[in-house]
PDB file of C-alpha atoms in Angstrom:
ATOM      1  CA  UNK O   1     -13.273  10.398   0.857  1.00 54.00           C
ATOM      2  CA  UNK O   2     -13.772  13.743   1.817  1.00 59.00           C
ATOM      3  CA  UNK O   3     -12.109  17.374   0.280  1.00 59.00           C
ATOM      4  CA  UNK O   4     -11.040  17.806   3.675  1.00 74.00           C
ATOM      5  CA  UNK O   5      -9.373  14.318   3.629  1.00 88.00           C
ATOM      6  CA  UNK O   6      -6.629  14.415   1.058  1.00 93.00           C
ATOM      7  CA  UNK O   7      -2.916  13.058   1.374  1.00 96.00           C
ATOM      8  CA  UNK O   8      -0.267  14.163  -0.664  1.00 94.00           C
ATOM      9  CA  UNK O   9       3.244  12.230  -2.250  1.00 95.00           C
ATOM     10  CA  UNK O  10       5.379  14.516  -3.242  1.00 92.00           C
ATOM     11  CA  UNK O  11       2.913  17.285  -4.060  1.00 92.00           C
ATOM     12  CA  UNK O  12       0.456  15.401  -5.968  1.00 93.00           C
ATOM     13  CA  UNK O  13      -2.974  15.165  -3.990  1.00 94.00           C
ATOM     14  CA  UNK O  14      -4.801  12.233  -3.984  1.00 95.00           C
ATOM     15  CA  UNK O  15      -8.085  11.341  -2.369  1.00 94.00           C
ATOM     16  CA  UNK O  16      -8.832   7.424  -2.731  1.00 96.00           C
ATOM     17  CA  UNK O  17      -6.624   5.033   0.128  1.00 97.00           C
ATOM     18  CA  UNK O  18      -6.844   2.140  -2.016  1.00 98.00           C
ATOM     19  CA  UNK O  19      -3.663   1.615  -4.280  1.00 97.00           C
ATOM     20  CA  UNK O  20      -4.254  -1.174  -7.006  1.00 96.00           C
ATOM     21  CA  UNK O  21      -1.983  -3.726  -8.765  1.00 94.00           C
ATOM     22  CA  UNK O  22      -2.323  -5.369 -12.363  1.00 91.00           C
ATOM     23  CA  UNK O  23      -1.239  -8.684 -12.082  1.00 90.00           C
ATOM     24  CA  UNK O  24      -3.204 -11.617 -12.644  1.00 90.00           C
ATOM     25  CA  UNK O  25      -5.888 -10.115 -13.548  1.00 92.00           C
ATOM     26  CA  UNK O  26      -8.523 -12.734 -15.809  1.00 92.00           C
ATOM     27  CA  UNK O  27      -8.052 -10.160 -18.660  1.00 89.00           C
ATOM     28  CA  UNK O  28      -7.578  -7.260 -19.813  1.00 87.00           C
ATOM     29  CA  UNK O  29     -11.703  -5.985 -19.964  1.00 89.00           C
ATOM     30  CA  UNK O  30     -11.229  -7.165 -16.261  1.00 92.00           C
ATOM     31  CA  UNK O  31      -8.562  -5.541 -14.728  1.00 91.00           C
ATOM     32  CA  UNK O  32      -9.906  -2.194 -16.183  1.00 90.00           C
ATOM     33  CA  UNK O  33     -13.456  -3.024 -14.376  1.00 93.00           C
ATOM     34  CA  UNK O  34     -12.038  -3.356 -11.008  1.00 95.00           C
ATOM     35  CA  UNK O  35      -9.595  -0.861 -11.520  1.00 94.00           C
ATOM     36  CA  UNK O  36     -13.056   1.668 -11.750  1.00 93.00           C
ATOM     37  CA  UNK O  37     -14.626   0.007  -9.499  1.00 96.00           C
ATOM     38  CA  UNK O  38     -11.608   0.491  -6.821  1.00 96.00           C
ATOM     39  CA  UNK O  39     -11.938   4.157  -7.463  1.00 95.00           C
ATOM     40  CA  UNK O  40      -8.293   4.034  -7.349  1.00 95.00           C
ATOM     41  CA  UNK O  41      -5.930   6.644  -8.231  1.00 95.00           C
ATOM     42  CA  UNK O  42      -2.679   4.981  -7.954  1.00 96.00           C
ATOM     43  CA  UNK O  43      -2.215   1.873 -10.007  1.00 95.00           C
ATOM     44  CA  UNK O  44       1.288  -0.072  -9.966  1.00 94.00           C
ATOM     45  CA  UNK O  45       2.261  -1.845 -12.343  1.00 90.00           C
ATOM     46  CA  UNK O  46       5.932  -4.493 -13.160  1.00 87.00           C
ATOM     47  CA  UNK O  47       7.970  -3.618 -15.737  1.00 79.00           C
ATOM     48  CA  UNK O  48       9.724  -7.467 -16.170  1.00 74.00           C
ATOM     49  CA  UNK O  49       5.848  -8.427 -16.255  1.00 62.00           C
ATOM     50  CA  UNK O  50       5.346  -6.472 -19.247  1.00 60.00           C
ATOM     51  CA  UNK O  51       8.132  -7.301 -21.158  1.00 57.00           C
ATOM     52  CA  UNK O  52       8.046 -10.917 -20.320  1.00 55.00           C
ATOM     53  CA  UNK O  53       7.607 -11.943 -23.478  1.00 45.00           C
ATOM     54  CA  UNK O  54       9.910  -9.923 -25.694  1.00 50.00           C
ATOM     55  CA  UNK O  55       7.238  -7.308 -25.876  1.00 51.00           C
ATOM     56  CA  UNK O  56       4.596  -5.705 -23.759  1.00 57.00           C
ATOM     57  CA  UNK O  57       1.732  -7.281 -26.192  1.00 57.00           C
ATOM     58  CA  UNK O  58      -0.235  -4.695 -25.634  1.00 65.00           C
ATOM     59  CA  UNK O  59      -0.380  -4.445 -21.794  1.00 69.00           C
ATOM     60  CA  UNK O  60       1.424  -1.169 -21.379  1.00 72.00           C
ATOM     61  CA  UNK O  61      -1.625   0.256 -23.477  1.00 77.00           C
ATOM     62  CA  UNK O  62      -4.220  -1.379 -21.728  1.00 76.00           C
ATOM     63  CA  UNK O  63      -3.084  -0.172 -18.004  1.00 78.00           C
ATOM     64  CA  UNK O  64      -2.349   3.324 -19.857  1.00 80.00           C
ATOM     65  CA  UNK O  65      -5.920   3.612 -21.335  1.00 83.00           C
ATOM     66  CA  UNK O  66      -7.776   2.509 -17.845  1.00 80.00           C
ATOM     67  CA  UNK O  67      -5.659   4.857 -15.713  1.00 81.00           C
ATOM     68  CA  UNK O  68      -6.492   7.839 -18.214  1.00 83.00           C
ATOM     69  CA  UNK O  69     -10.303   7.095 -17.826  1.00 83.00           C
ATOM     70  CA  UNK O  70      -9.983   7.341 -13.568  1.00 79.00           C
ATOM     71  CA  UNK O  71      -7.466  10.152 -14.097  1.00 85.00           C
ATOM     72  CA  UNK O  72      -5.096   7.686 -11.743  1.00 88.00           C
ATOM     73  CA  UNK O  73      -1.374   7.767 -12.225  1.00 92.00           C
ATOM     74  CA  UNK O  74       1.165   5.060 -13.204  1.00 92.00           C
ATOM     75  CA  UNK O  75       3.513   3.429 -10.253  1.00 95.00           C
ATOM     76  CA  UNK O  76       6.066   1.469 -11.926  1.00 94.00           C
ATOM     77  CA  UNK O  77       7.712  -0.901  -9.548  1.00 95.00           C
ATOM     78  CA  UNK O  78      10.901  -2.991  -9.597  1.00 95.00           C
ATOM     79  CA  UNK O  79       9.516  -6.673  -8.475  1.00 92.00           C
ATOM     80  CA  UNK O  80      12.165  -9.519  -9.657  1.00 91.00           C
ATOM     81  CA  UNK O  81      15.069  -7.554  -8.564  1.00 95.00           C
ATOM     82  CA  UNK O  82      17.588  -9.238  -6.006  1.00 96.00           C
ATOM     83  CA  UNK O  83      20.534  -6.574  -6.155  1.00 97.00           C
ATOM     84  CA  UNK O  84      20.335  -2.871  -5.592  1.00 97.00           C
ATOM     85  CA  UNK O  85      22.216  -2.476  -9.003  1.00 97.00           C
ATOM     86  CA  UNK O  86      19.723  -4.481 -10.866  1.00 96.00           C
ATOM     87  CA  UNK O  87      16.579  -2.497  -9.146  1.00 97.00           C
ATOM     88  CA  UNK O  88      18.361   0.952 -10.293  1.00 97.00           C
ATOM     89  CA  UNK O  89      18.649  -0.471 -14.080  1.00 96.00           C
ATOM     90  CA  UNK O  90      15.280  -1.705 -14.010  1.00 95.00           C
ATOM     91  CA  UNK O  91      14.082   1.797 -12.432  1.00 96.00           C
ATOM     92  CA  UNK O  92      15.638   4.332 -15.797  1.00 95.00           C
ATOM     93  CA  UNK O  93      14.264   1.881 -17.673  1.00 93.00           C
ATOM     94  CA  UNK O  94      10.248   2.103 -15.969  1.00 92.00           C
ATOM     95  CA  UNK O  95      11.156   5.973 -16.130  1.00 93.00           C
ATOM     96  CA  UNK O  96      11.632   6.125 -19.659  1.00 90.00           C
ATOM     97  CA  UNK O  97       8.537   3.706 -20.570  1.00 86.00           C
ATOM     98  CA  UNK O  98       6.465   5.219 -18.563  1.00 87.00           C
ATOM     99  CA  UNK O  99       7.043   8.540 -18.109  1.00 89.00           C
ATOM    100  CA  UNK O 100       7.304   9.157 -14.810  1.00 93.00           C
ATOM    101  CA  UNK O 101       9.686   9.178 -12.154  1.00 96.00           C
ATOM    102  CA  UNK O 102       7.588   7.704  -9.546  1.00 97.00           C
ATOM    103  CA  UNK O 103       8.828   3.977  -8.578  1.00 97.00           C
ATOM    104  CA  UNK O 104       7.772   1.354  -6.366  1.00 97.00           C
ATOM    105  CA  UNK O 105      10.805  -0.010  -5.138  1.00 97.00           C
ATOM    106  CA  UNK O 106      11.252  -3.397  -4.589  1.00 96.00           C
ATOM    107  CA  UNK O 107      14.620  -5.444  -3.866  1.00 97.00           C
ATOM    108  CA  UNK O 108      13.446  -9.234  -2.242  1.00 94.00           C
ATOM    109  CA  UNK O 109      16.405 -10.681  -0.330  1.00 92.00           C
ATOM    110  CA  UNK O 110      14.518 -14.332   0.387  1.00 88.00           C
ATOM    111  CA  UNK O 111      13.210 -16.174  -2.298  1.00 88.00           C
ATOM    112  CA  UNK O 112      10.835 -18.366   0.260  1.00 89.00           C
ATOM    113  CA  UNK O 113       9.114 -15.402   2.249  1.00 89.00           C
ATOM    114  CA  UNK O 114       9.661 -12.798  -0.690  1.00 90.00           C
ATOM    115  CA  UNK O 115      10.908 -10.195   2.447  1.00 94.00           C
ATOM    116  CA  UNK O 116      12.884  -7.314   1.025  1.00 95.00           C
ATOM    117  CA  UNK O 117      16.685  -6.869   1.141  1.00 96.00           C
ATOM    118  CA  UNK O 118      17.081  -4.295   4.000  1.00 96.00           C
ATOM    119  CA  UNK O 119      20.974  -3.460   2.669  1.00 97.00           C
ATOM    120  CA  UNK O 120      19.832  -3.620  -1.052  1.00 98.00           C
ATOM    121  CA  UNK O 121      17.234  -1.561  -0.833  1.00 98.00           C
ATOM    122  CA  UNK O 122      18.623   1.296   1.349  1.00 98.00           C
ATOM    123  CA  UNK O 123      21.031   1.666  -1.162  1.00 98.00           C
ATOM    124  CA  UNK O 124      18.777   1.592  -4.130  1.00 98.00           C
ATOM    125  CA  UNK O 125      16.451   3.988  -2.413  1.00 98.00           C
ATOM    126  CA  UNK O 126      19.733   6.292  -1.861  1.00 98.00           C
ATOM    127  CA  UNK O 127      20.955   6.599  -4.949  1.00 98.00           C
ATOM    128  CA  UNK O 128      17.422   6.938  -6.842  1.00 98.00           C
ATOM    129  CA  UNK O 129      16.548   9.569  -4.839  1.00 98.00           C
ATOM    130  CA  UNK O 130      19.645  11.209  -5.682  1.00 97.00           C
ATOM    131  CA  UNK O 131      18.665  10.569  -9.474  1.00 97.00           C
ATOM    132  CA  UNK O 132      15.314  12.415  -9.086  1.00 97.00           C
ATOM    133  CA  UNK O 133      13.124   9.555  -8.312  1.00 98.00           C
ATOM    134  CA  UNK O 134      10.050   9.453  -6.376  1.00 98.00           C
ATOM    135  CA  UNK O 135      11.080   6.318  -4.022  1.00 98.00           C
ATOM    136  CA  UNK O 136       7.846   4.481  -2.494  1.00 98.00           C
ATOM    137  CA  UNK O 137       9.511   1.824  -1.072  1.00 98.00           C
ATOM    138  CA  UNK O 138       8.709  -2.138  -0.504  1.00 98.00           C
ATOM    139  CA  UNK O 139       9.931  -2.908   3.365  1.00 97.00           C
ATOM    140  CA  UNK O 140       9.607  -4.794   6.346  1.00 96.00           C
ATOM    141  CA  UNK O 141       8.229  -3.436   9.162  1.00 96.00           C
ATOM    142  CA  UNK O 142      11.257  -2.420  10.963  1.00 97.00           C
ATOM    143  CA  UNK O 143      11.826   0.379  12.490  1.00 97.00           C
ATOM    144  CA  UNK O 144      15.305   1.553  12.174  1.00 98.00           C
ATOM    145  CA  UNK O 145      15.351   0.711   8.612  1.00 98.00           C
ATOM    146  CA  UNK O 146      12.471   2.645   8.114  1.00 98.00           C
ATOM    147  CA  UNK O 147      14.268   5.507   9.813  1.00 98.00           C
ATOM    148  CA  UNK O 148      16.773   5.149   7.006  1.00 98.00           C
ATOM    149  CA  UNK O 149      14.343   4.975   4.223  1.00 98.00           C
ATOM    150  CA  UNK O 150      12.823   8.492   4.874  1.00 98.00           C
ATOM    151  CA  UNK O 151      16.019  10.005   5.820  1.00 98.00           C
ATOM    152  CA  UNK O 152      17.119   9.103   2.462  1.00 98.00           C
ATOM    153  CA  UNK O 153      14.313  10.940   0.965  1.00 98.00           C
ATOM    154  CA  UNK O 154      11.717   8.837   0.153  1.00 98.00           C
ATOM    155  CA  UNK O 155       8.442  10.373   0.852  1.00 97.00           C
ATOM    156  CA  UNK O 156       6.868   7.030   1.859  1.00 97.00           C
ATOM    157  CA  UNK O 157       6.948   3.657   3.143  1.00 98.00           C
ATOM    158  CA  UNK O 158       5.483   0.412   2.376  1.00 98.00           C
ATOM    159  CA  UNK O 159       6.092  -2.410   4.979  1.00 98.00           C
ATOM    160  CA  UNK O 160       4.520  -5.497   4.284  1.00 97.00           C
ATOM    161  CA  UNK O 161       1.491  -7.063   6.556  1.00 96.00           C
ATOM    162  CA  UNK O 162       2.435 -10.090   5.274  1.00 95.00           C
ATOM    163  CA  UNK O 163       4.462 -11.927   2.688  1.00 94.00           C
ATOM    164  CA  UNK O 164       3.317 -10.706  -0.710  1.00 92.00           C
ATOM    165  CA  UNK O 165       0.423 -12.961  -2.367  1.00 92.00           C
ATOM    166  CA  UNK O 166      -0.541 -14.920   1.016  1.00 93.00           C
ATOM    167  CA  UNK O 167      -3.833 -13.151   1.833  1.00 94.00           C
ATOM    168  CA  UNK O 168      -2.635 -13.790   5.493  1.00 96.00           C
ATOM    169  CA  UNK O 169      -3.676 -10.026   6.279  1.00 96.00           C
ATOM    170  CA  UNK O 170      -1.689  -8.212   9.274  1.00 97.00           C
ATOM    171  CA  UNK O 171       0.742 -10.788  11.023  1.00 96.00           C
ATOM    172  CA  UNK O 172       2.469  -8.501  13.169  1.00 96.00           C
ATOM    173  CA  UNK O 173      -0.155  -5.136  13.862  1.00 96.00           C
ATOM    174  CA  UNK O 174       2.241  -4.221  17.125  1.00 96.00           C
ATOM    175  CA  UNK O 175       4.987  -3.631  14.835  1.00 97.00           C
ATOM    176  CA  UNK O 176       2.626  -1.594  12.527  1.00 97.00           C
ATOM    177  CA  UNK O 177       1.256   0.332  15.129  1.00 97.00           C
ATOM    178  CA  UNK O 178       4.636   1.045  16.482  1.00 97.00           C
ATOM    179  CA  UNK O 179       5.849   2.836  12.753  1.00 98.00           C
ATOM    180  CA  UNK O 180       2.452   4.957  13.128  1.00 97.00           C
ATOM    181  CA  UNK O 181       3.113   6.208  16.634  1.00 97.00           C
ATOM    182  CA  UNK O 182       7.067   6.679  15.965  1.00 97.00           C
ATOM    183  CA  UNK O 183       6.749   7.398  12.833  1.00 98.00           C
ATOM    184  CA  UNK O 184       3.654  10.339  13.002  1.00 96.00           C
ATOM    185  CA  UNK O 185       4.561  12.432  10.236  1.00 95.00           C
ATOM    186  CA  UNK O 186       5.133   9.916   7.542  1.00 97.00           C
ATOM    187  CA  UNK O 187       3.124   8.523   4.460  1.00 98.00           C
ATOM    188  CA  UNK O 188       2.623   4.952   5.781  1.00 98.00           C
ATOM    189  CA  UNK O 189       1.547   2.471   3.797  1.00 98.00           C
ATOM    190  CA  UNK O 190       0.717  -1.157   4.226  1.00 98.00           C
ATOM    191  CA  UNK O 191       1.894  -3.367   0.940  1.00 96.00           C
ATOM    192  CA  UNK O 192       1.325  -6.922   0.646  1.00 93.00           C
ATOM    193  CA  UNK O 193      -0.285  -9.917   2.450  1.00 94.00           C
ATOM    194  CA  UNK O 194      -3.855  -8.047   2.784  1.00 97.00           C
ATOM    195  CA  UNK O 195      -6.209 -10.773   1.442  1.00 97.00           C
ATOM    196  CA  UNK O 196      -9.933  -9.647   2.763  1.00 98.00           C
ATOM    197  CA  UNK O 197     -11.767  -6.251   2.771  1.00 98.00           C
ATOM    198  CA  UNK O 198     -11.337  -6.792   6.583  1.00 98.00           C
ATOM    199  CA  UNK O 199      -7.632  -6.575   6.826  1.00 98.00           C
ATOM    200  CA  UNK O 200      -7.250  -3.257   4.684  1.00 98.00           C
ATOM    201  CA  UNK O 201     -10.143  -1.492   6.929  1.00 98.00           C
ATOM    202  CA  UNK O 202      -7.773  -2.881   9.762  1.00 98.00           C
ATOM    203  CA  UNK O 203      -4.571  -1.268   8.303  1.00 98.00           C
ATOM    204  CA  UNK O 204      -6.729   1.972   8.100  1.00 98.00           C
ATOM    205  CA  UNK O 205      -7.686   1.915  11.552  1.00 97.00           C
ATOM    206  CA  UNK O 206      -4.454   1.856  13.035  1.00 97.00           C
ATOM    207  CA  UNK O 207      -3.813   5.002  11.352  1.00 97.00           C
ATOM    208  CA  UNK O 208      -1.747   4.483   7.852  1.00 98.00           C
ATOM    209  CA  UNK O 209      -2.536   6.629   5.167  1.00 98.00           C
ATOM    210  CA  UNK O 210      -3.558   3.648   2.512  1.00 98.00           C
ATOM    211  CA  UNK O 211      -2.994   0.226   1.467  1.00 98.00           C
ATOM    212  CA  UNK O 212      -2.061  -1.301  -1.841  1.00 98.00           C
ATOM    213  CA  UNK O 213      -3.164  -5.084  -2.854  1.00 97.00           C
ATOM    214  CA  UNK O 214      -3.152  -6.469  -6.316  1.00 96.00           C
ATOM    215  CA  UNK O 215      -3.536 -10.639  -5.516  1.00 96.00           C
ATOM    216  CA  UNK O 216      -6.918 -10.084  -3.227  1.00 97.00           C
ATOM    217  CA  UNK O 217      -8.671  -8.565  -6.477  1.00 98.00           C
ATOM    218  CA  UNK O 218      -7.287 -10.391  -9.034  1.00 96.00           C
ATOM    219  CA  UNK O 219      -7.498 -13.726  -7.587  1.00 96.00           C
ATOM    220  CA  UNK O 220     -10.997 -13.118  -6.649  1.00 97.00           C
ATOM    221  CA  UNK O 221     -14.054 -15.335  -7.844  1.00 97.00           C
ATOM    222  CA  UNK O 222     -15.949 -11.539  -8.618  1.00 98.00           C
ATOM    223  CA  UNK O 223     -12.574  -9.143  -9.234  1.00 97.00           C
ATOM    224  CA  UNK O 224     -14.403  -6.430 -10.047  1.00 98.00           C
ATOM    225  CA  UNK O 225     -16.741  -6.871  -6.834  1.00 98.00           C
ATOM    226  CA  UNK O 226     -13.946  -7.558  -4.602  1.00 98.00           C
ATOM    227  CA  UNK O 227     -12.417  -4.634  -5.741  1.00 98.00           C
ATOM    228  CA  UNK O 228     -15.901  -2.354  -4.795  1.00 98.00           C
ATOM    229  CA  UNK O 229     -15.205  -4.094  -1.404  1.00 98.00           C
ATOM    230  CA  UNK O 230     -11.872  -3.070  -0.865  1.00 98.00           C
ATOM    231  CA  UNK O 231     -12.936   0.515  -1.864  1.00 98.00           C
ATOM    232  CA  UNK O 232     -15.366   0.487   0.656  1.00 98.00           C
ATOM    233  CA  UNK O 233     -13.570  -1.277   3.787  1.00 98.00           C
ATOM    234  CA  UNK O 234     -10.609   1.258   3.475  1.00 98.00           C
ATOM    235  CA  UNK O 235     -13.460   4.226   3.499  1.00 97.00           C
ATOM    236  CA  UNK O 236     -14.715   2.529   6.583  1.00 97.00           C
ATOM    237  CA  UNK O 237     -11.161   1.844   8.177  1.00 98.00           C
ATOM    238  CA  UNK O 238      -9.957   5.218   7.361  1.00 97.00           C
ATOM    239  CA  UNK O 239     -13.614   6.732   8.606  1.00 97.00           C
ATOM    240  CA  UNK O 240     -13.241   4.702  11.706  1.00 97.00           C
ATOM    241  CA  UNK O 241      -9.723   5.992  12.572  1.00 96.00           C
ATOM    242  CA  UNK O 242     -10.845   9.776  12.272  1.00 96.00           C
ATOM    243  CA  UNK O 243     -13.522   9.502  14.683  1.00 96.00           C
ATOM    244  CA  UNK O 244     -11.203   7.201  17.366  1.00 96.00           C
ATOM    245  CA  UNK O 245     -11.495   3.738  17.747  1.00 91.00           C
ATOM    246  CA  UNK O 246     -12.200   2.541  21.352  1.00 89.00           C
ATOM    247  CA  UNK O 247      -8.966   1.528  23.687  1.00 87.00           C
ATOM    248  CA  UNK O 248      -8.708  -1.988  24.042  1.00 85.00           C
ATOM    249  CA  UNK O 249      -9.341  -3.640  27.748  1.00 84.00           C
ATOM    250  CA  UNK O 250      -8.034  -6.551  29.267  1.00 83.00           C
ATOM    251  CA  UNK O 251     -11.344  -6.929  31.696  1.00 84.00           C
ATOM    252  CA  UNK O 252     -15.108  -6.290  31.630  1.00 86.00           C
ATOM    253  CA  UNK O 253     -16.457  -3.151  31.391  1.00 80.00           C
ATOM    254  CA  UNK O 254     -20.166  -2.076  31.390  1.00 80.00           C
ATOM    255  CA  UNK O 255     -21.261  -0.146  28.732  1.00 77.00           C
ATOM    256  CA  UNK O 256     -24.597   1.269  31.036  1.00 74.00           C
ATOM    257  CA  UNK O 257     -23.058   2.176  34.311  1.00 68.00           C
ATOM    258  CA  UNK O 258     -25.596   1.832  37.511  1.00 63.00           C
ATOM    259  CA  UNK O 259     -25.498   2.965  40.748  1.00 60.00           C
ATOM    260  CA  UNK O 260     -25.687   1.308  43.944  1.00 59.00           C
ATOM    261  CA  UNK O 261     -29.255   1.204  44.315  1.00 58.00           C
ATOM    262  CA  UNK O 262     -32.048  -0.390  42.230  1.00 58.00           C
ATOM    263  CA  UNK O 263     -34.242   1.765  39.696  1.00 55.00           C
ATOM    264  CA  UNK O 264     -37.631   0.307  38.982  1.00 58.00           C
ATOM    265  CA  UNK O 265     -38.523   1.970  35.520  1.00 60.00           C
ATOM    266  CA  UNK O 266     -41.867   3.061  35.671  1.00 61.00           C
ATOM    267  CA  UNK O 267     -43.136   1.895  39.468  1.00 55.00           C
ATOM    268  CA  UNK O 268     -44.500   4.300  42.328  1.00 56.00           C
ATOM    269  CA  UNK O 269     -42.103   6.852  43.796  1.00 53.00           C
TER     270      UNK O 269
END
């Protein structure tokens, strides 16, 4: 990305559109390849993941170490969570490993489609905020709700393109491009279901600010080349949305207009 291309959260400038995840990765050695090779600068990461087993075993050090060497910063997020209660527990308690007081928020009301709790999550997001927390929320793509969200202080949005780990890319893009043209002075950001290169450079073009994917790297045959991929399909998206895609048409139209008489190139006047 350019200088001239920046987006801020909450004061922090950041450059790269790609946002990464750590799960699932083949290893450790792994996951800090691809998180380079993503040029990310925003790297989430579960806290019930890392204590999973009594203990982080070493995975809170690992993620620490490869952010450091990009510079990146930590976004602890609150996946598992099914109440609003449990999701603000689980929140002090990322703030206090971590250090930080930014939080992926995440409250799933459906345990088949993974969607977030609209209900539970407003009122996470409201009292978080209130606690000093930097609220990037996990949401649907609604549009009232994600009225709420922001007028509850949280200086972004993440509505899903799909449900979370099904690579089925953007299921609904009229909703999506509804938030960016309602929504124009927001952080938008897509989160979840973006399983090729091709669907983040789509989220991109219709005008959000980034995307963040974790299962389309991880699960890849090449992670750390997938991840390269992704880096450059959201420099493309994001390069193809400042220059201004094309309108759509529902007919033909020619893209080397003639008039109404015939032009032989190169005969006698």
């Amino acid at each position: 990305m350019t200088a001239d291309d920046c987006w801020q959260v909450a004061g922090t400038e950041l450059a790269s559109r790609l946002l990464l995840g750590t799960a699932g990765y083949p290893s450790p050695q792994v996951l800090a390849e691809a998180i380079a090779a993503a040029e990310t600068q925003v790297v989430t990461v579960g806290l019930r993941r890392a204590l999973a087993a009594g203990g982080d075993n070493g995975f809170v050090a690992i993620v620490r170490e490869a952010v450091q060497r990009r510079r990146a910063r930590l976004l602890p997020n609150t996946a598992g969570c099914r109440t609003a209660r449990e999701a603000v527990q689980l929140a002090c308690m990322a703030r206090e490993l971590y250090d930080t007081p930014w939080l992926k928020l995440e409250v799933v009301g459906d345990e088949h489609t993974l969607q977030p709790d609209p209900f539970e999550l407003l009122q996470a997001a409201q009292q978080l905020v209130r606690e000093g927390f930097v609220v990037w929320p996990y949401c649907t793509d609604d549009l009232v709700l994600c009225r709420r969200l922001l007028d509850a202080g949280c200086p972004v949005l993440m509505p899903w393109g799909a449900p979370i780990g099904s690579g089925q890319g953007l299921l609904n893009p009229f909703a999506l491009r509804t938030l960016r043209e309602r929504l124009p002075g927001a952080t938008l950001i897509v989160d979840a279901g973006i399983g090729a290169p091709s669907h983040a450079a789509q989220a991109l073009e219709l005008g959000f600010d980034a995307v963040l994917l974790n299962s389309a790297v991880a699960q890849a045959r090449d992670p750390v080349a997938m991840a390269g991929a992704f880096r450059d399909a959201v420099r493309a998206g994001r390069a193809a949305w400042r220059a201004g895609v094309m309108a759509r048409q529902d007919f033909a139209v020619p893209s080397t207009p003639v008039g109404g008489e015939p032009l032989l190139v190169g005969g006698a006047p």
